PDB file of N, CA and C and ligand atoms in Angstrom:
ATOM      1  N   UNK A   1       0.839  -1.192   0.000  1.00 47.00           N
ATOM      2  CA  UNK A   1       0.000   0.000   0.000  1.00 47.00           C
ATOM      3  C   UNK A   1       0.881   1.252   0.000  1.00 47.00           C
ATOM      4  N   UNK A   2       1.206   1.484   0.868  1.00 49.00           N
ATOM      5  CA  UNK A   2       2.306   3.187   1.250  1.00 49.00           C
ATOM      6  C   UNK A   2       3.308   2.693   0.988  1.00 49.00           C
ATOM      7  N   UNK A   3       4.148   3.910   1.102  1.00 50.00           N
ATOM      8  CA  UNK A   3       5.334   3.714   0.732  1.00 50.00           C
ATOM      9  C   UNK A   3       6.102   3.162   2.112  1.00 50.00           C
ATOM     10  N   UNK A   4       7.204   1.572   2.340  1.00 52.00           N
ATOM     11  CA  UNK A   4       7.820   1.133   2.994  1.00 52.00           C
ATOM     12  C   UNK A   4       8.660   1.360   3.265  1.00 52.00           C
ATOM     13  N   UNK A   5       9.550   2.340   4.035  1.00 56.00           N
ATOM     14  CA  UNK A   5      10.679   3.220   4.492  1.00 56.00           C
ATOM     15  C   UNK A   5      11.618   3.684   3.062  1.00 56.00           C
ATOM     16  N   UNK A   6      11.210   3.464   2.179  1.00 59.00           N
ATOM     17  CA  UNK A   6      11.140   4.907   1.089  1.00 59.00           C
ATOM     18  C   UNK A   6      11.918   4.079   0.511  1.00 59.00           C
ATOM     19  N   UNK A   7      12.295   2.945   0.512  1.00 67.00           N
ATOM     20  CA  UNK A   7      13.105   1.913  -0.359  1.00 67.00           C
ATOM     21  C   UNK A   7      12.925   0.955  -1.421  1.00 67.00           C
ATOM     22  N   UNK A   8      13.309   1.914  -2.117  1.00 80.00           N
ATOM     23  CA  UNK A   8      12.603   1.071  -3.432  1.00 80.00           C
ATOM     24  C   UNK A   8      13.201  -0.152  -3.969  1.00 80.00           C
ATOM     25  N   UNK A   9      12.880  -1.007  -4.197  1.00 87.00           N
ATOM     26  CA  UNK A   9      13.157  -2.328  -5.264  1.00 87.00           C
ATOM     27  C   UNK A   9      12.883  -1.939  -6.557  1.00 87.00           C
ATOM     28  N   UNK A  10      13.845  -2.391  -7.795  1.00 92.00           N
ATOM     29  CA  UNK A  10      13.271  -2.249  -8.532  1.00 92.00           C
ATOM     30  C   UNK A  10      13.788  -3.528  -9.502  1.00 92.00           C
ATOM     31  N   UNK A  11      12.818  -3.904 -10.450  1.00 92.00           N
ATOM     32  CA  UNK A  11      12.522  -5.457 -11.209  1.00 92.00           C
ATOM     33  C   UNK A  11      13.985  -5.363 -12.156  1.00 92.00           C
ATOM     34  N   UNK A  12      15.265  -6.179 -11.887  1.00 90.00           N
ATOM     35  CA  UNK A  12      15.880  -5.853 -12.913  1.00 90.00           C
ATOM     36  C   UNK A  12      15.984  -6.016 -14.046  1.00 90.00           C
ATOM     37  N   UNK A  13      14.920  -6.529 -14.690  1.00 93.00           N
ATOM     38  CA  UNK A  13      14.842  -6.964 -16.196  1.00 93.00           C
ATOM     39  C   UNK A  13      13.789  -5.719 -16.689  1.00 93.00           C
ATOM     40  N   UNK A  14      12.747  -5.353 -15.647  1.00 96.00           N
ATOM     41  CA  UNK A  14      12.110  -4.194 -16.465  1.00 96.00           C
ATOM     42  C   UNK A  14      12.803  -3.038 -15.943  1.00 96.00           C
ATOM     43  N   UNK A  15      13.248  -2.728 -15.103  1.00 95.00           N
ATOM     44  CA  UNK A  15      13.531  -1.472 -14.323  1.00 95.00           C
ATOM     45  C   UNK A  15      12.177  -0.944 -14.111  1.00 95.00           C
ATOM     46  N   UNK A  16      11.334  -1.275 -13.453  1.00 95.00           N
ATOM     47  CA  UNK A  16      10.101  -0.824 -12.697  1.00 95.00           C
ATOM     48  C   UNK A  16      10.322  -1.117 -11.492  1.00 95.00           C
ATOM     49  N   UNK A  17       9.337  -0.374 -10.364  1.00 94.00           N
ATOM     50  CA  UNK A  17       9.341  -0.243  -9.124  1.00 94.00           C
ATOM     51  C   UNK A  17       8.841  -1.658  -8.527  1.00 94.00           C
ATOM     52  N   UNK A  18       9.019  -1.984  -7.667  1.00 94.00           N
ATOM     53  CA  UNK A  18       7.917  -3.464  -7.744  1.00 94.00           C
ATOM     54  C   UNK A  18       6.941  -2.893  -6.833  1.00 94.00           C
ATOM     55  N   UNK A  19       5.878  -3.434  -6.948  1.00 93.00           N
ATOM     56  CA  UNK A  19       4.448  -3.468  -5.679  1.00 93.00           C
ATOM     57  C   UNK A  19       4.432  -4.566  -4.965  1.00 93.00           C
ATOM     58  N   UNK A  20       4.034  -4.160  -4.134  1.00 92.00           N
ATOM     59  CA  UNK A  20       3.741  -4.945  -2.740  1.00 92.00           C
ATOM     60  C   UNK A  20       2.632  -5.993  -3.499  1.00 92.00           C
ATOM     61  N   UNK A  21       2.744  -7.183  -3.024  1.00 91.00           N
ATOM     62  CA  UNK A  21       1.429  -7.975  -3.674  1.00 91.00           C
ATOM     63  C   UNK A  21       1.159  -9.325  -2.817  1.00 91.00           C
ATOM     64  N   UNK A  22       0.061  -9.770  -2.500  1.00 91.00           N
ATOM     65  CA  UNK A  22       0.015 -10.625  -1.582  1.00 91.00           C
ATOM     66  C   UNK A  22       0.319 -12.124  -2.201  1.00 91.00           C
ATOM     67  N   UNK A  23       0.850 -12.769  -1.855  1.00 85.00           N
ATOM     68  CA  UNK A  23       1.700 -13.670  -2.736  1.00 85.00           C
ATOM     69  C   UNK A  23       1.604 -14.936  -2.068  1.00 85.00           C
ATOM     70  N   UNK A  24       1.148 -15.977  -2.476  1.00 86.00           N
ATOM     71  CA  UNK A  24       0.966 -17.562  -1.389  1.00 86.00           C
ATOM     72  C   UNK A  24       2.197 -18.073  -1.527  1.00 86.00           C
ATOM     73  N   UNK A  25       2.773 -18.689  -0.543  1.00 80.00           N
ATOM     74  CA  UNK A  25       4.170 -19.437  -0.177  1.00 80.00           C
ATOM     75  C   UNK A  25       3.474 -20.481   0.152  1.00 80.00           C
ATOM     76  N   UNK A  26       4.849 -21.331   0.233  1.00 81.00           N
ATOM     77  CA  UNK A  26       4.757 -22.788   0.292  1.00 81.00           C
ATOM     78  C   UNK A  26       6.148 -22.676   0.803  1.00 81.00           C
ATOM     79  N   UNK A  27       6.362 -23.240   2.135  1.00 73.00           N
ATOM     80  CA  UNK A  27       7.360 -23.525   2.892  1.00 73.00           C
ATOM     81  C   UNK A  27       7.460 -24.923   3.569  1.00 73.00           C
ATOM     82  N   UNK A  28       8.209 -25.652   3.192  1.00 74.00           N
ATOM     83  CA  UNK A  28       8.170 -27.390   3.882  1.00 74.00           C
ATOM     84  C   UNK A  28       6.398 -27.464   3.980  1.00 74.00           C
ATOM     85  N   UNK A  29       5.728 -27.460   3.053  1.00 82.00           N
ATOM     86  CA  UNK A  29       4.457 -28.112   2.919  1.00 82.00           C
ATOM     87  C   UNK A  29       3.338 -27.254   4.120  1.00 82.00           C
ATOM     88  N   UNK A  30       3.769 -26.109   4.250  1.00 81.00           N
ATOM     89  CA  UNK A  30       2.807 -24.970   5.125  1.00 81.00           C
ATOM     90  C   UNK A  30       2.673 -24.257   4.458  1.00 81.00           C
ATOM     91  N   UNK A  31       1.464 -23.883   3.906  1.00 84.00           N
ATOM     92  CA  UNK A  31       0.909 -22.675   2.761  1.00 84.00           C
ATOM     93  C   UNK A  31       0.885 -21.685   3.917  1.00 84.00           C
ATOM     94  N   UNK A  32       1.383 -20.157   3.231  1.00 82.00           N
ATOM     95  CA  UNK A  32       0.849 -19.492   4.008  1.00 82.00           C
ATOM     96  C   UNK A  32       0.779 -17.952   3.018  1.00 82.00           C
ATOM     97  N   UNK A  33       0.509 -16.838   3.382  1.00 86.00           N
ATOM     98  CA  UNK A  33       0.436 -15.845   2.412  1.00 86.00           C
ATOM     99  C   UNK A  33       1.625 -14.808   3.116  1.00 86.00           C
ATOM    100  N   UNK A  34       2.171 -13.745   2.246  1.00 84.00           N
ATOM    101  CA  UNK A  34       2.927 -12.449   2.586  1.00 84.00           C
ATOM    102  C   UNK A  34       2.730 -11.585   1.725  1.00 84.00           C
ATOM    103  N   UNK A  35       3.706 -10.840   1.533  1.00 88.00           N
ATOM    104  CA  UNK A  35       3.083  -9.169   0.714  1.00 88.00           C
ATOM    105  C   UNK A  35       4.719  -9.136   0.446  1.00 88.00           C
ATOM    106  N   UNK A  36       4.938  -9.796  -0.919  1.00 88.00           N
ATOM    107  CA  UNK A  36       6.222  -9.673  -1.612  1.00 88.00           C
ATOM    108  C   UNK A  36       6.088  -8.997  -2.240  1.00 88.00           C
ATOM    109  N   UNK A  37       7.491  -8.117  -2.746  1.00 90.00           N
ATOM    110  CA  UNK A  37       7.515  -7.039  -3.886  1.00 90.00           C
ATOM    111  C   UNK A  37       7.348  -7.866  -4.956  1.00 90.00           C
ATOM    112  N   UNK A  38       6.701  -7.874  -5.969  1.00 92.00           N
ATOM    113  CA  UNK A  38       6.268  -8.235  -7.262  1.00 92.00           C
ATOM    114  C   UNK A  38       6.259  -7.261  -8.506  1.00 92.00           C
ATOM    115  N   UNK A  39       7.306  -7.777  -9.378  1.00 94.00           N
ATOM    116  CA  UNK A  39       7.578  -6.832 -10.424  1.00 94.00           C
ATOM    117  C   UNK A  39       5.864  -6.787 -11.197  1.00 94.00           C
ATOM    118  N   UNK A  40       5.308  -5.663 -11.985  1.00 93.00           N
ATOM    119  CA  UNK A  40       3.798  -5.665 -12.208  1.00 93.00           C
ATOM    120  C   UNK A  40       3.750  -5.815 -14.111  1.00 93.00           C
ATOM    121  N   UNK A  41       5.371  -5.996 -14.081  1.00 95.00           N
ATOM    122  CA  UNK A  41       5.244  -6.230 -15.426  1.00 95.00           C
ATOM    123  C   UNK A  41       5.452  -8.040 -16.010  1.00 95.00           C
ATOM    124  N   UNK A  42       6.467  -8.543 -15.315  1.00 95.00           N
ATOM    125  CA  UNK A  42       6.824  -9.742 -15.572  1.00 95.00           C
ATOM    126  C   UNK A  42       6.596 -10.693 -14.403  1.00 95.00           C
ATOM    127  N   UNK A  43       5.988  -9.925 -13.545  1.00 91.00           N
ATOM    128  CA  UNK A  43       5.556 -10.737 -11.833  1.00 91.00           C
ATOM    129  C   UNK A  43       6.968 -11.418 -11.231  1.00 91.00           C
ATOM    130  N   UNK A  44       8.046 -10.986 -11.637  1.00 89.00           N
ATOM    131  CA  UNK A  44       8.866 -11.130 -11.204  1.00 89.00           C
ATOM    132  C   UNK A  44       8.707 -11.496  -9.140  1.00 89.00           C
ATOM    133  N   UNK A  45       9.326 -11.989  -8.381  1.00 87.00           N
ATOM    134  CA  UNK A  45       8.728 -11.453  -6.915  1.00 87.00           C
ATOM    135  C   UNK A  45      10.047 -11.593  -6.276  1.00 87.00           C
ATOM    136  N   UNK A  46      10.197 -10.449  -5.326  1.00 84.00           N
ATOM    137  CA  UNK A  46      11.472  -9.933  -4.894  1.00 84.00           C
ATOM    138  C   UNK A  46      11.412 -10.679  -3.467  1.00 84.00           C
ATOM    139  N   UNK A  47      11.996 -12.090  -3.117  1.00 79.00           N
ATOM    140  CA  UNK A  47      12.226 -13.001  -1.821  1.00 79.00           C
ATOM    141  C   UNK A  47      13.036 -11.970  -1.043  1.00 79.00           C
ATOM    142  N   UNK A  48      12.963 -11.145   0.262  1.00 74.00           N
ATOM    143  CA  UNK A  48      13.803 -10.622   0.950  1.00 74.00           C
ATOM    144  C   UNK A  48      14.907 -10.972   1.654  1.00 74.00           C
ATOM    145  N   UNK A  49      16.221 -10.824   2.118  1.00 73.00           N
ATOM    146  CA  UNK A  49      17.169 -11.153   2.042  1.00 73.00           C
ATOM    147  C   UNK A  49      16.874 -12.241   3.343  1.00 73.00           C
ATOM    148  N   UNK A  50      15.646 -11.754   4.214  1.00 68.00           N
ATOM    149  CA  UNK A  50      15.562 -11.997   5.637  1.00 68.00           C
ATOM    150  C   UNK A  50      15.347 -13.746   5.165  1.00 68.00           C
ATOM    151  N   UNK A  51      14.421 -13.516   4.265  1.00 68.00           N
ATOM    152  CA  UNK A  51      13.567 -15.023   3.949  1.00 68.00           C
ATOM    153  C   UNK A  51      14.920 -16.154   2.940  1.00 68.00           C
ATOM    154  N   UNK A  52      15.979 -15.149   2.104  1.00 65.00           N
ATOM    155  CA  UNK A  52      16.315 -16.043   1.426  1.00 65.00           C
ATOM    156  C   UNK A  52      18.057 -16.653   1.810  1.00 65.00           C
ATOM    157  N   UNK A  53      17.914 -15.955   2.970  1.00 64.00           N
ATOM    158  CA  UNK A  53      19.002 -15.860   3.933  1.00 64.00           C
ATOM    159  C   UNK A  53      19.023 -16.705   4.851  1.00 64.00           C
ATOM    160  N   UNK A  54      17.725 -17.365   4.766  1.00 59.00           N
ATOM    161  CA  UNK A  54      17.061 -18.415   6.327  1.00 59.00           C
ATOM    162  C   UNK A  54      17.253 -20.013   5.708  1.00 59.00           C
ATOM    163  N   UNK A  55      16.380 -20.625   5.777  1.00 51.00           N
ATOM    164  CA  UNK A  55      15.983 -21.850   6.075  1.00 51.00           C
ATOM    165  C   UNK A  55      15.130 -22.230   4.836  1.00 51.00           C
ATOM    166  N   UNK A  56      14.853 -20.990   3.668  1.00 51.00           N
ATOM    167  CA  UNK A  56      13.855 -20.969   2.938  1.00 51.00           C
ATOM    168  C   UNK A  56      14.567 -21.058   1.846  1.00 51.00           C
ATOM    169  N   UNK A  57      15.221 -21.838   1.555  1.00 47.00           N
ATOM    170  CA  UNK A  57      15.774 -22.126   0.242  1.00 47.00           C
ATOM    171  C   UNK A  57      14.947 -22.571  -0.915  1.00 47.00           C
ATOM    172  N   UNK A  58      13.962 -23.516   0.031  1.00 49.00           N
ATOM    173  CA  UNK A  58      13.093 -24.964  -0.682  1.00 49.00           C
ATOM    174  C   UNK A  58      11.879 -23.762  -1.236  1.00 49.00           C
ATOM    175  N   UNK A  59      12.126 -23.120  -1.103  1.00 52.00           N
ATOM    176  CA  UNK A  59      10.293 -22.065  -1.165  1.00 52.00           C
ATOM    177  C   UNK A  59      10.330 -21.977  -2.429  1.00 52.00           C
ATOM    178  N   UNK A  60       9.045 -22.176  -2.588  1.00 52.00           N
ATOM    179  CA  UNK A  60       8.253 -22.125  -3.651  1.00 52.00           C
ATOM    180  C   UNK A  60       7.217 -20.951  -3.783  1.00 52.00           C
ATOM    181  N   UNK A  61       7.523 -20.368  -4.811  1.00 55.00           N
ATOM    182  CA  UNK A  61       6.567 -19.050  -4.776  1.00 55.00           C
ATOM    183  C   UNK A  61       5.478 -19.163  -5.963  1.00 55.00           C
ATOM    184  N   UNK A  62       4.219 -19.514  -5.725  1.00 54.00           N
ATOM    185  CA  UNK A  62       2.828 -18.978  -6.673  1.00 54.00           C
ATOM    186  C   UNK A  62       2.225 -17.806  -6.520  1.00 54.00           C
ATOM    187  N   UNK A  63       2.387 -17.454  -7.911  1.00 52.00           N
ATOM    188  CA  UNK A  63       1.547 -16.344  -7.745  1.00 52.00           C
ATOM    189  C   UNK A  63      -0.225 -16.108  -7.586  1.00 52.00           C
ATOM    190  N   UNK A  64      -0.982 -15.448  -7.133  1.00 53.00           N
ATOM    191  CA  UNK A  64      -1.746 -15.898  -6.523  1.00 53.00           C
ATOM    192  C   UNK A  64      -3.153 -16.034  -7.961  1.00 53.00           C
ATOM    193  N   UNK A  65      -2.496 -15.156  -8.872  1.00 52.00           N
ATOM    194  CA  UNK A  65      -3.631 -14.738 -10.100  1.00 52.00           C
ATOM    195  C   UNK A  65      -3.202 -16.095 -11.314  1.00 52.00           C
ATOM    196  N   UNK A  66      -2.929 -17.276 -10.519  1.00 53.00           N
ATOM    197  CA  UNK A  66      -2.321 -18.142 -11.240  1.00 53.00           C
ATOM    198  C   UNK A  66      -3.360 -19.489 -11.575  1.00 53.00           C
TER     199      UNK A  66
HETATM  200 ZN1  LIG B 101       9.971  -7.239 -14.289  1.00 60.84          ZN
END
């Protein structure tokens, strides 16, 4: 929605901003939802360093308009 401490992502294949978008995960077989940056041109989705830095290697990301 607003702007998130003014830090932008941006998609590197389009160079667009990404949006926030609510996005279903799949983590070791627990669905659950978050609000990943998602490029709005190629749905690209931006995994944060927190998530791809962890335990979440195995993640699987659907998009939700899929
Ligand atoms: Zn893109």
């Amino acid at each position: 929605m607003g702007p998130s401490g003014g830090r932008k992502i941006v998609c590197a294949r389009c160079r667009l901003p990404l949006a926030a978008v609510r996005t279903k995960l799949t983590y070791q077989g627990v669905n659950f939802e978050a609000e990943l940056p998602t490029c709005p041109e190629c749905g690209q989705v931006f995994v944060p360093e927190e998530l791809a830095l962890g335990k979440m290697h195995e993640l699987e990301v659907t998009l939700e308009d899929k």
